C-alpha atoms as a printed R data frame, in Angstrom:
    type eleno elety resid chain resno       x       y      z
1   ATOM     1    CA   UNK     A     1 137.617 202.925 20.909
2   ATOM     2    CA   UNK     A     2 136.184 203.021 24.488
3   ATOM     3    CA   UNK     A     3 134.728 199.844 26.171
4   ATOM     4    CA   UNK     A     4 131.312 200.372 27.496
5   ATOM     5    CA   UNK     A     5 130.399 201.018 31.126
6   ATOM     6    CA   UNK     A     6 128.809 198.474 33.410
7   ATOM     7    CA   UNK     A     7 125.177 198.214 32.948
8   ATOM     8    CA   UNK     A     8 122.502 198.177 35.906
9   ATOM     9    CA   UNK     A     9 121.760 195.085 36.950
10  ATOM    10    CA   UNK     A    10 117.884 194.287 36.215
11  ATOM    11    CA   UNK     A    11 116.333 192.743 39.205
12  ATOM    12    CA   UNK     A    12 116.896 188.828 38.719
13  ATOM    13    CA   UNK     A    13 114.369 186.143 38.990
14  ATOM    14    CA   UNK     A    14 114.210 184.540 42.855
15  ATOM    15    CA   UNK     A    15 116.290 187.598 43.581
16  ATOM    16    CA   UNK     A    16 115.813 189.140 46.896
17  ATOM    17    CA   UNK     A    17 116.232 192.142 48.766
18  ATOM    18    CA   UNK     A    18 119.165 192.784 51.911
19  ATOM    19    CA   UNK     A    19 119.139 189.955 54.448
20  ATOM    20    CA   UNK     A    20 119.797 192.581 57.307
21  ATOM    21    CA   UNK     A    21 119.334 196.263 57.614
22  ATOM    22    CA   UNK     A    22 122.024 198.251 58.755
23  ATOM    23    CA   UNK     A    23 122.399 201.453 60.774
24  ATOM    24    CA   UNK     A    24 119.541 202.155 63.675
25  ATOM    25    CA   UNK     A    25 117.292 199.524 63.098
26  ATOM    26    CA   UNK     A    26 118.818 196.856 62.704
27  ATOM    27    CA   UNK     A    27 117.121 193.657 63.794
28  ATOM    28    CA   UNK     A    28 114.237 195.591 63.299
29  ATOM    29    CA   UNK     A    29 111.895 193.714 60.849
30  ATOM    30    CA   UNK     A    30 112.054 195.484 57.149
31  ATOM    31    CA   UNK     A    31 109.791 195.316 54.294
32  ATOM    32    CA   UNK     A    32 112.078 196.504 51.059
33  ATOM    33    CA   UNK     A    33 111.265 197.105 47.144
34  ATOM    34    CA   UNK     A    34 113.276 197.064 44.149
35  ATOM    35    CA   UNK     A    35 113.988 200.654 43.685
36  ATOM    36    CA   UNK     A    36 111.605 202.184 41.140
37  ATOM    37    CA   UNK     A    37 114.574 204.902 40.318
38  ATOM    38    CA   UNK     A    38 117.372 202.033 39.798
39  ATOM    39    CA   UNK     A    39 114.912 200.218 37.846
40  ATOM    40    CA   UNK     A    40 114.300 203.463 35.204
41  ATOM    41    CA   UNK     A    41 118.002 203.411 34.558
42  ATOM    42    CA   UNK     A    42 117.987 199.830 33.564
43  ATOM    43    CA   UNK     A    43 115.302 200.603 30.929
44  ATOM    44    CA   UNK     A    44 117.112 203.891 30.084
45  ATOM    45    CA   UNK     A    45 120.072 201.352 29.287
46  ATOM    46    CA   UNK     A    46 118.026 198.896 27.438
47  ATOM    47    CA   UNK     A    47 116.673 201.362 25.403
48  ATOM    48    CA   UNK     A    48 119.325 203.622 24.519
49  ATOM    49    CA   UNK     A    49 122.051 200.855 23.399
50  ATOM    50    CA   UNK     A    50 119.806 199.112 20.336
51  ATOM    51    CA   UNK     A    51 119.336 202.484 19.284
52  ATOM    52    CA   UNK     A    52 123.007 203.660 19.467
53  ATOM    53    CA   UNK     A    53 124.132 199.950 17.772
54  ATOM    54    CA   UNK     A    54 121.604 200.727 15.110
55  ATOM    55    CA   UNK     A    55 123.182 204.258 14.824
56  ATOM    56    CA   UNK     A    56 126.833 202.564 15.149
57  ATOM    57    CA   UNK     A    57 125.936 200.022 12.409
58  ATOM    58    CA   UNK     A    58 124.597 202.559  9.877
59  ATOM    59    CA   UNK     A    59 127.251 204.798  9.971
60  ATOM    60    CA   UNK     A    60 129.729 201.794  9.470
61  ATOM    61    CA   UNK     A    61 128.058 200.658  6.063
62  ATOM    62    CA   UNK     A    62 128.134 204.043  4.814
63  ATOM    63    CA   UNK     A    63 131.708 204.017  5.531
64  ATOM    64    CA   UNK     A    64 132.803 201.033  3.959
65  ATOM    65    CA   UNK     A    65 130.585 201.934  0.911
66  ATOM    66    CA   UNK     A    66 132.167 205.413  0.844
67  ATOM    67    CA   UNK     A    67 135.799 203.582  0.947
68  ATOM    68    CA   UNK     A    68 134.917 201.112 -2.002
69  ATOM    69    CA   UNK     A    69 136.865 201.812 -5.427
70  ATOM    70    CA   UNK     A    70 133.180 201.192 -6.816
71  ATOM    71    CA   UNK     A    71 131.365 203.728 -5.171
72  ATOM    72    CA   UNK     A    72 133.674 206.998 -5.438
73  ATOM    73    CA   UNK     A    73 135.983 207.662 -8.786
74  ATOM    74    CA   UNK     A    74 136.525 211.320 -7.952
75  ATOM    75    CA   UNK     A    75 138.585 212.790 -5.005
76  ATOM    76    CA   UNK     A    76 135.384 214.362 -3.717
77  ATOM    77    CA   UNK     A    77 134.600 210.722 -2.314
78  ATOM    78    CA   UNK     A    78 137.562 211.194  0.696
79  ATOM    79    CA   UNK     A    79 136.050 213.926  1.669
80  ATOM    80    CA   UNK     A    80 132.721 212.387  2.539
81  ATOM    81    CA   UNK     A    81 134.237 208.912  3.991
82  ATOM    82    CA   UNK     A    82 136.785 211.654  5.808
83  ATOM    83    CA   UNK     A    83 133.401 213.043  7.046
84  ATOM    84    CA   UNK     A    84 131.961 210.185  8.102
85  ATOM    85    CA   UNK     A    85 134.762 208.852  9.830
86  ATOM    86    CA   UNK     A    86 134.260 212.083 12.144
87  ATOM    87    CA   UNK     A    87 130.460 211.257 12.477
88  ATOM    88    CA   UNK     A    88 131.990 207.714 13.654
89  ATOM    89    CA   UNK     A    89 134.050 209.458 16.340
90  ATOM    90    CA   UNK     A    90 131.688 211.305 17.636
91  ATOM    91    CA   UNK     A    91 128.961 208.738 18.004
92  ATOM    92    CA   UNK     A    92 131.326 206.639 20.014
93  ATOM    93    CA   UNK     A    93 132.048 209.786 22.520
94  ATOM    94    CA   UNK     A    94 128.482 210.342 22.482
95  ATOM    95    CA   UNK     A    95 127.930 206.877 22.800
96  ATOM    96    CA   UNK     A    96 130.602 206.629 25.971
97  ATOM    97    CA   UNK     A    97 129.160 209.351 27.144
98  ATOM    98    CA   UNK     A    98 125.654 208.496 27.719
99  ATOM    99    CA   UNK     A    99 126.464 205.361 29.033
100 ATOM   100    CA   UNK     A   100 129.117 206.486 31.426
101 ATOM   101    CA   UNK     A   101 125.978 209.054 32.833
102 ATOM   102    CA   UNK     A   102 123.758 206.076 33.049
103 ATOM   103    CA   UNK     A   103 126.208 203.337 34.873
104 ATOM   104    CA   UNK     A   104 127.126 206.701 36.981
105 ATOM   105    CA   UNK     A   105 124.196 207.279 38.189
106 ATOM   106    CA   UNK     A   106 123.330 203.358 38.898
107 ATOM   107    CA   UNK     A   107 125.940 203.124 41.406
108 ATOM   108    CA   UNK     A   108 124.938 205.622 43.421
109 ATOM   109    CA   UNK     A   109 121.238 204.442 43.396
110 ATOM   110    CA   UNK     A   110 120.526 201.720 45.734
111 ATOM   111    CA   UNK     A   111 118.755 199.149 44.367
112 ATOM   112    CA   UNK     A   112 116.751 198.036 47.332
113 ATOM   113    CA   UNK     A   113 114.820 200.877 49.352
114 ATOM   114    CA   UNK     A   114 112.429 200.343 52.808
115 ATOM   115    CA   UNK     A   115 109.105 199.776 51.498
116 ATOM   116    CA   UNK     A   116 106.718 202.330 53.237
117 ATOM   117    CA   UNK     A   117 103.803 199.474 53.142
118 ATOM   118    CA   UNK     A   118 102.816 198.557 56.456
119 ATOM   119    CA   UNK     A   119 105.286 201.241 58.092
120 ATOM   120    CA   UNK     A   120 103.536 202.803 60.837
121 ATOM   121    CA   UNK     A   121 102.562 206.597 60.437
122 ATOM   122    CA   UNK     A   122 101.987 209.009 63.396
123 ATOM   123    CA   UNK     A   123  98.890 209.995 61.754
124 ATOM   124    CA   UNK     A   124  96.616 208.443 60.051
């Protein structure tokens, strides 16, 4: 069974953004934003793991029905929990795999960006 990924971080209450820029203008005053992009792949993530629990959880009962003495008499029956067990496995690559995309692409977003309010422009 794989462990999931980290998740983004959503931006936290009181939370603020770099104390200092780095690189050319530094000292420089900055205005910064949380980063629209960073923030899409914390709803992507809060979105897509109810749905693959509910997924997860579903296939599970079905499984545990399918293995009851109760539900199956015939030999037919291991061949559907055999089947399901399979569905099982591949939700939890699929599952691994979507959320290793996600967490992927989280840290190499920046979550703080220069705001462009107030920047000067050379033309107006």
């Amino acid at each position: 069974m794989f462990t999931d990924p980290p998740a983004p971080e959503p931006l936290k209450p009181g939370e603020g953004p770099p104390a200092k820029a780095t690189g050319p203008l530094d000292g420089q005053p900055r205005a910064w934003e949380f980063n629209p992009d960073y923030q899409k792949l914390v709803v992507a993530w809060q979105t897509v793991v109810p749905l693959l629990e509910q997924l997860r959880t579903s296939l599970d009962k079905a499984y545990q029905l399918g293995k009851s003495p109760q539900t199956w008499d015939a030999p037919v029956g291991e061949r559907y929990v055999e089947d399901i067990r399979e569905w099982r496995s591949r939700l939890a690559l699929y599952r691994h795999a979507v959320l290793t995309a996600i967490s992927d692409q989280a840290v190499d977003t920046p979550r703080w960006i220069p705001s462009s309010v107030g920047a000067p422009h050379a033309f107006p």
